[in-house]
Short mmCIF file of C-alpha atoms and ligand atoms in Angstrom, two decimals:
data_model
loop_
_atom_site.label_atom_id
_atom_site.label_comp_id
_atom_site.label_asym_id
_atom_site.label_seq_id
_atom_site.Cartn_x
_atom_site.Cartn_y
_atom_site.Cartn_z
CA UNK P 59 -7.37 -2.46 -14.43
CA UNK P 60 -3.77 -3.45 -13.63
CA UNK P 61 -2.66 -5.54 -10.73
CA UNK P 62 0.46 -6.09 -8.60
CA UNK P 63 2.09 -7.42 -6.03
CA UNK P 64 3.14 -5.46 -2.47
CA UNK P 65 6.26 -7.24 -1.92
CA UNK P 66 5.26 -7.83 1.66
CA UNK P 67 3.70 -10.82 0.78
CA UNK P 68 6.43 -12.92 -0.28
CA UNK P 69 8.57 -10.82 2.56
CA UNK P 70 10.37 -13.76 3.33
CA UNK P 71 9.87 -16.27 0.02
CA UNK P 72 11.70 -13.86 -2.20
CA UNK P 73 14.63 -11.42 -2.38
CA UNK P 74 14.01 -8.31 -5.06
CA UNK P 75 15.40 -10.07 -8.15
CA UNK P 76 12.90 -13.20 -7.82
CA UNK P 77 10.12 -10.94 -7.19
CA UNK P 78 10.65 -9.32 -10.09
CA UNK P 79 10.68 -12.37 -12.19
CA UNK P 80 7.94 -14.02 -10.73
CA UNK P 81 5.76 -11.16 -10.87
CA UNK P 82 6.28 -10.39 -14.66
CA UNK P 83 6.03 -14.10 -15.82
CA UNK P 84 2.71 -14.71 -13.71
CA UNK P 85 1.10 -11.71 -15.20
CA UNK P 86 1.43 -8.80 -12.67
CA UNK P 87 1.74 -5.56 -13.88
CA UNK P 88 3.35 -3.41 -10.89
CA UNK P 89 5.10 -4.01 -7.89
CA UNK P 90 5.43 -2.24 -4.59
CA UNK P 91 8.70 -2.16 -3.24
CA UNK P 92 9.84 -2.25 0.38
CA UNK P 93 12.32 0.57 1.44
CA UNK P 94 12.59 -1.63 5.04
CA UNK P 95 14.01 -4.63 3.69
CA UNK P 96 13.87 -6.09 -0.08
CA UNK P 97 15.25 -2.62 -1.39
CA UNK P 98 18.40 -2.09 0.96
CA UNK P 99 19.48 -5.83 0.43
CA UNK P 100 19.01 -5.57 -3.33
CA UNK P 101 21.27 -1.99 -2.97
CA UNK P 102 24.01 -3.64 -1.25
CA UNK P 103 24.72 -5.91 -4.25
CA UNK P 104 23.30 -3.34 -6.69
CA UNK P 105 22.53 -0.45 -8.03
CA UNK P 106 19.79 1.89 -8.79
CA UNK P 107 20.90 1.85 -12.94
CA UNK P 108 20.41 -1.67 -12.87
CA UNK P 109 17.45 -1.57 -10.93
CA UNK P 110 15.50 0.57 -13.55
CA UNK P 111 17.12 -1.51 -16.34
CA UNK P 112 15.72 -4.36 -14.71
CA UNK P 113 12.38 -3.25 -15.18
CA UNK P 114 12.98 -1.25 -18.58
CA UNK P 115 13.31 -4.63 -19.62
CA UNK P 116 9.98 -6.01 -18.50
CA UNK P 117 6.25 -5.53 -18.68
CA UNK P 118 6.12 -5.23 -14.63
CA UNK P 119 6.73 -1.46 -13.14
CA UNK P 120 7.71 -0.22 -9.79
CA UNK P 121 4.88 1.20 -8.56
CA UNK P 122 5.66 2.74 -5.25
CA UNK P 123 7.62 2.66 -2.41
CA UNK P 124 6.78 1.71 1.19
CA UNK P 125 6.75 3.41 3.31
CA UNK P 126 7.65 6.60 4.98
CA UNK P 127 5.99 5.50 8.73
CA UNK P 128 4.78 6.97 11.62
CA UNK P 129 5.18 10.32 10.18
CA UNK P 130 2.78 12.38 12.08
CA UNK P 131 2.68 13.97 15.61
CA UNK P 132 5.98 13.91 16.17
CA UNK P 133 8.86 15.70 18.02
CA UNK P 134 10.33 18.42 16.12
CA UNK P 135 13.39 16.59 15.99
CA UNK P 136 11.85 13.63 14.80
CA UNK P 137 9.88 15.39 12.35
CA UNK P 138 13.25 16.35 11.05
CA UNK P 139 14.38 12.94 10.56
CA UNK P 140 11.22 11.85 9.01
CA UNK P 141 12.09 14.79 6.25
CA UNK P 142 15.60 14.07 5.66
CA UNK P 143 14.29 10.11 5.12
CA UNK P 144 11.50 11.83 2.88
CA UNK P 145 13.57 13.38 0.97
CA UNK P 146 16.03 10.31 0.19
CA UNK P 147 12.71 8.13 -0.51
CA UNK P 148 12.52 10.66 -3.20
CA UNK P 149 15.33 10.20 -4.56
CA UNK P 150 15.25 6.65 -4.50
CA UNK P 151 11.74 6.83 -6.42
CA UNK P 152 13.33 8.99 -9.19
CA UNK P 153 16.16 6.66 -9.77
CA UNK P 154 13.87 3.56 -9.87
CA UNK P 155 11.22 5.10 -11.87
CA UNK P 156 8.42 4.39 -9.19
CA UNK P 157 5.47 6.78 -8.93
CA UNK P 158 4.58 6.93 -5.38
CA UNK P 159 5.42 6.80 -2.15
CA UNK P 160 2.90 5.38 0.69
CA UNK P 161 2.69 7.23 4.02
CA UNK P 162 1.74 5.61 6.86
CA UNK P 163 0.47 6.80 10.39
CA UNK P 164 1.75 6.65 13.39
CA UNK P 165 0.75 3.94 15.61
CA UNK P 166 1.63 4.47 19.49
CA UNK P 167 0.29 2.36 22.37
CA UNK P 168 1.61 4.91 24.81
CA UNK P 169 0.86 8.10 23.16
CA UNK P 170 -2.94 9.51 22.91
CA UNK P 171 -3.87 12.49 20.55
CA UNK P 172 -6.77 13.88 20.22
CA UNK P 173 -8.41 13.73 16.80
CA UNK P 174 -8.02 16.96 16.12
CA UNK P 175 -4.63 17.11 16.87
CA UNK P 176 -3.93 13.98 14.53
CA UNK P 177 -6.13 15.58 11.75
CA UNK P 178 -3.98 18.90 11.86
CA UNK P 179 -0.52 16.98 12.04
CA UNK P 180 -1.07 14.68 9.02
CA UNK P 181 -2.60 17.30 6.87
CA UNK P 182 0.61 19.89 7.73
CA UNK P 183 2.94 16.44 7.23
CA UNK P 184 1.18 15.83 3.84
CA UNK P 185 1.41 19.18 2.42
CA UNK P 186 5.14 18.98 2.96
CA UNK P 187 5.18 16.12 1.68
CA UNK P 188 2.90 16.99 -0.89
CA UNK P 189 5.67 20.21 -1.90
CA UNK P 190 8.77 18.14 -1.70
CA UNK P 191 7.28 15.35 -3.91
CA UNK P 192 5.58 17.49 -6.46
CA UNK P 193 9.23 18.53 -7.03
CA UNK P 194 9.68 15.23 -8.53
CA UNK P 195 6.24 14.35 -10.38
CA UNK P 196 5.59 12.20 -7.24
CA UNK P 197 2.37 10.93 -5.48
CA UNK P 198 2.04 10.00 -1.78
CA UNK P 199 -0.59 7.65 -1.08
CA UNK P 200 -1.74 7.74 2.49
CA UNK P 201 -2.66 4.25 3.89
CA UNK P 202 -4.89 4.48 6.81
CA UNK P 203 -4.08 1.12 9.78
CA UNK P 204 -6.87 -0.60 11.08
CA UNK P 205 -5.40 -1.21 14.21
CA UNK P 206 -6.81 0.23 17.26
CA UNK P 207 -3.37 1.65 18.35
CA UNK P 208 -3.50 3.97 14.65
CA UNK P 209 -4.04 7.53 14.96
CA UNK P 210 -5.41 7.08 11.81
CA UNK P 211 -7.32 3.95 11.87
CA UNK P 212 -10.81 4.14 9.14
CA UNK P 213 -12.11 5.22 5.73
CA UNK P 214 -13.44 8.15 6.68
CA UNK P 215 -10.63 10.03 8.93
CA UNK P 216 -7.85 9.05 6.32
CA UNK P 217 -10.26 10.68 3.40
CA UNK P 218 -11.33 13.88 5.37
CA UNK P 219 -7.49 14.52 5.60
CA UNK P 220 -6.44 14.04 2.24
CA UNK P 221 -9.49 16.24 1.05
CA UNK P 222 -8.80 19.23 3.35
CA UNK P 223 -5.06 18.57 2.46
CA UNK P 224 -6.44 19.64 -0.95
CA UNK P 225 -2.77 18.34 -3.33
CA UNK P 226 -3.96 16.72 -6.78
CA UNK P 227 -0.41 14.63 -5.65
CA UNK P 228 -2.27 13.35 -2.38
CA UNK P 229 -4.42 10.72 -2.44
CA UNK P 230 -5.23 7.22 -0.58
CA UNK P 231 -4.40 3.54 0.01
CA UNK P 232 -7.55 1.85 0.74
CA UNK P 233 -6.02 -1.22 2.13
CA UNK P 234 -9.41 -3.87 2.19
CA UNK P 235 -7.61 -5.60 5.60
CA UNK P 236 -7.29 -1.92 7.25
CA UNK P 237 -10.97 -0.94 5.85
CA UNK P 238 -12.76 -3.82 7.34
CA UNK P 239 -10.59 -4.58 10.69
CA UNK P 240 -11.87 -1.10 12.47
CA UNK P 241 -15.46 -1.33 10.62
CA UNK P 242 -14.57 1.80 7.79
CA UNK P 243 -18.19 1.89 6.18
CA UNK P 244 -19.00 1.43 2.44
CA UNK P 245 -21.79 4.47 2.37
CA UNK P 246 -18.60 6.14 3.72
CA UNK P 247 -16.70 4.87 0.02
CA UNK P 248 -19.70 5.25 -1.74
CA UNK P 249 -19.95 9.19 -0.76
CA UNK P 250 -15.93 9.60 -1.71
CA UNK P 251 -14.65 11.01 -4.54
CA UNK P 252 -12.73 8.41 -6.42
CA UNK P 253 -9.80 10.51 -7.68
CA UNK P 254 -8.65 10.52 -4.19
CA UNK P 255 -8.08 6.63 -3.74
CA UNK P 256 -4.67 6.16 -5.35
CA UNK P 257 -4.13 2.23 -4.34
CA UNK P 258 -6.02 -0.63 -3.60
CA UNK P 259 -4.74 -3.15 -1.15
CA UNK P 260 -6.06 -6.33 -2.21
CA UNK P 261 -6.30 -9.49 0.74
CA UNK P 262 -8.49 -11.02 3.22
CA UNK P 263 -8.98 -12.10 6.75
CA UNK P 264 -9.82 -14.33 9.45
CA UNK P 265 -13.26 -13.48 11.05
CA UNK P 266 -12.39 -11.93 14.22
CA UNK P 267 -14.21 -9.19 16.19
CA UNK P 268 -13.31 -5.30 14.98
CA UNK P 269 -10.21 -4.40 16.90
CA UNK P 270 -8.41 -7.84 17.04
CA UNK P 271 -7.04 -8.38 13.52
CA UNK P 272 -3.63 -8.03 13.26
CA UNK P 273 -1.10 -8.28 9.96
CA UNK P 274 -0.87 -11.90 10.19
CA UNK P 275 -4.51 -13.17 10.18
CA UNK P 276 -4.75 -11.65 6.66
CA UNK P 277 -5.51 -14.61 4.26
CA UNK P 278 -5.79 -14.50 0.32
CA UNK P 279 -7.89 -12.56 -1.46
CA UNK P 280 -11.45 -14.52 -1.69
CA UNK P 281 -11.05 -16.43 1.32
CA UNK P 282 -12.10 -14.74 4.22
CA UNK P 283 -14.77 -12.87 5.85
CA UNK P 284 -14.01 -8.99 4.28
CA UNK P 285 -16.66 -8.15 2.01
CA UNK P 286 -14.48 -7.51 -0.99
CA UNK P 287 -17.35 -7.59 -3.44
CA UNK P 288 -19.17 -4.47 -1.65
CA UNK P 289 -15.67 -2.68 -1.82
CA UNK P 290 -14.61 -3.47 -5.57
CA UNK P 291 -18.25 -3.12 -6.42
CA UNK P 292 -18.16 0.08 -4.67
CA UNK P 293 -15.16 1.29 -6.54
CA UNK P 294 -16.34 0.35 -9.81
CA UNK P 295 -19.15 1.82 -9.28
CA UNK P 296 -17.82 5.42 -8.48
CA UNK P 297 -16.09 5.24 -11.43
CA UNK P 298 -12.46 4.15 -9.83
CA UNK P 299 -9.66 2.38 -12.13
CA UNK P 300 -6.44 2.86 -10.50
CA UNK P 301 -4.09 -0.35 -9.44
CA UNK P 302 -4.81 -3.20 -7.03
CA UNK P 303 -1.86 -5.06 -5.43
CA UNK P 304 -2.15 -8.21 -3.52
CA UNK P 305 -0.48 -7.49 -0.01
CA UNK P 306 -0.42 -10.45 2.78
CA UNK P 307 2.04 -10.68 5.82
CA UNK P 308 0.79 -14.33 6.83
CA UNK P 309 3.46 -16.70 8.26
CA UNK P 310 1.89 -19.91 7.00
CA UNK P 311 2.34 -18.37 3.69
CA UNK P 312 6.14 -17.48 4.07
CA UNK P 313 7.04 -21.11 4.35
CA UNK P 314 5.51 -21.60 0.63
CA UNK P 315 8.10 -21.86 -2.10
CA UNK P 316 8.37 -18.18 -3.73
CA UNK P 317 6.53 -18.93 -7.04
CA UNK P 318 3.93 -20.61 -5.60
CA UNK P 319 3.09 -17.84 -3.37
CA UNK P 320 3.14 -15.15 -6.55
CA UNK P 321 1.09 -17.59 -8.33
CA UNK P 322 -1.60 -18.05 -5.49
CA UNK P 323 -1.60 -14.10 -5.00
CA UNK P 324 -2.30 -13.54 -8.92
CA UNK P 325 -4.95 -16.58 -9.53
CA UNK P 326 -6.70 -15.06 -6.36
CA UNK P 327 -6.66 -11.32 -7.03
CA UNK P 328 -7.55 -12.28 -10.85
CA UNK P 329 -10.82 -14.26 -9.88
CA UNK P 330 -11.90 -11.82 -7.27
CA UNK P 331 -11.21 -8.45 -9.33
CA UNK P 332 -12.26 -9.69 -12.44
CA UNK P 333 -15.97 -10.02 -10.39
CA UNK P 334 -16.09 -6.11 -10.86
CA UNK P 335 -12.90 -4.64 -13.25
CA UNK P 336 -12.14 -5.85 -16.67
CA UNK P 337 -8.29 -6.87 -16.34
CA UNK P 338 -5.85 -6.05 -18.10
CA UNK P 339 -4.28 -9.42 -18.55
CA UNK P 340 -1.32 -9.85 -20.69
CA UNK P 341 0.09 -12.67 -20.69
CA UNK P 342 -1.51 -16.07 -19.46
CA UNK P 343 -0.46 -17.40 -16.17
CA UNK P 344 2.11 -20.15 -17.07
ZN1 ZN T 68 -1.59 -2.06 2.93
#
């Protein structure tokens, strides 16, 4: 069991280079990297060569990119956009060496679908997806949102897409925040086939009623009310080993110098993972 770091959660403590240092000296093992932000500001000083030779040079690997959003049920010429920007994330994956790309859905206060509808778009989406990738030895991870505004918003929708999608390169993010804020169920992991849960999303939250968490009441791992143990324990017990990546978007935490925030996410993802997984751990924290 390997863990990393979504670079959300030192979004504004870090630019790509620190990241990168932090993470590998702490003890991570992969990061996710943000196409919205960290990755364009690194580009405009950078390149992608020096990218990859940053991390040929290191333990730590670029695990995916995120994210290709609100991809599904879409005009036809915003589905072409969403291709074209596809396309370039793959690319951009090649060049850096990452392995996967995370899709996420759309989320629309002013749009309704019906679930049908939503099922049949993100399977076509996928399967395009799934043909343009496989090009490149790619995965796409599919995060379901636990936000009521998601189209796709628990366990069980997300997984009943990617299984009738049917693409050994399609699988899921089971994000523990997203899993627990619309009340996904653990018989509902329990039944799944692990093969088809490509990422963990490793945090917490504040204990709020199912509908009202948003991005910023996530806490660290251990230290709210998500029942991580019945999830990891879950996981483990199905057989799963794939990576788990810390990934927070809480304020309070942004105003934390950058290494003490890697540090925190580590220690915390260490002592709650290491309940269930054995860890790989190379490397003592410093
Ligand atoms: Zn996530």
């Amino acid at each position: 069991m390997q863990l990393g770091l979504n670079q959300a959660t030192t979004m504004k403590n870090a630019d790509m280079e620190l990241d990168i240092c932090l993470c590998d000296e702490i003890g991570f093992y992969w990061l996710e990297l943000r196409t919205e932000d960290k990755l364009p500001a690194y580009l405009k000083r950078h390149s992608f060569v020096e990218l990859a030779e940053e991390f040929s040079r290191r333990r730590l690997k670029p695990l995916s990119l995120n994210a290709i959003i609100f991809f599904n049920n879409r005009s036809s010429e915003e589905t072409r956009k969403i291709f074209a920007e596809f396309r370039e994330m793959v690319a951009s994956a090649r060049a850096i060496g990452a392995r996967q790309i995370v899709a996420v859905p759309l989320i629309s206060s002013t749009e309704r679908f019906h679930r049908r509808e939503i099922h049949k778009s993100c399977v076509e989406m996928l399967r395009e997806f799934s043909d343009i990738a496989g090009e490149a030895s790619l995965s796409i991870s599919f995060e379901f949102i636990g936000h009521p505004d998601a189209t796709v918003n628990d366990f069980l929708s997300a997984y009943d897409i990617v299984v009738n999608v049917d693409r050994p390169n399609v699988g899921l993010v089971l994000d523990c925040f997203h899993f627990h804020a619309m009340g996904s169920r653990v018989e509902d992991l329990e039944q799944s086939d692990p093969s088809r849960i490509f990422i963990v999303h490793l945090d917490d939250a504040e204990d709020l009623p199912r509908g009202a968490l948003r991005d910023e009441h996530r806490l660290w791992p251990g230290e709210g009310a998500i029942d991580l143990d019945a999830i990891l324990g879950t996981l483990k017990k199905n057989g799963w080993d794939g990576p788990i990546t810390v990934e927070l978007f809480r304020p309070e935490y942004y105003a934390l110098p950058p290494e003490e925030v890697v540090r925190k996410a580590y220690e915390s993802a260490r002592d709650v993972v290491s309940r269930h997984f054995c860890l790989d751990e190379v490397g003592d924290v410093i």
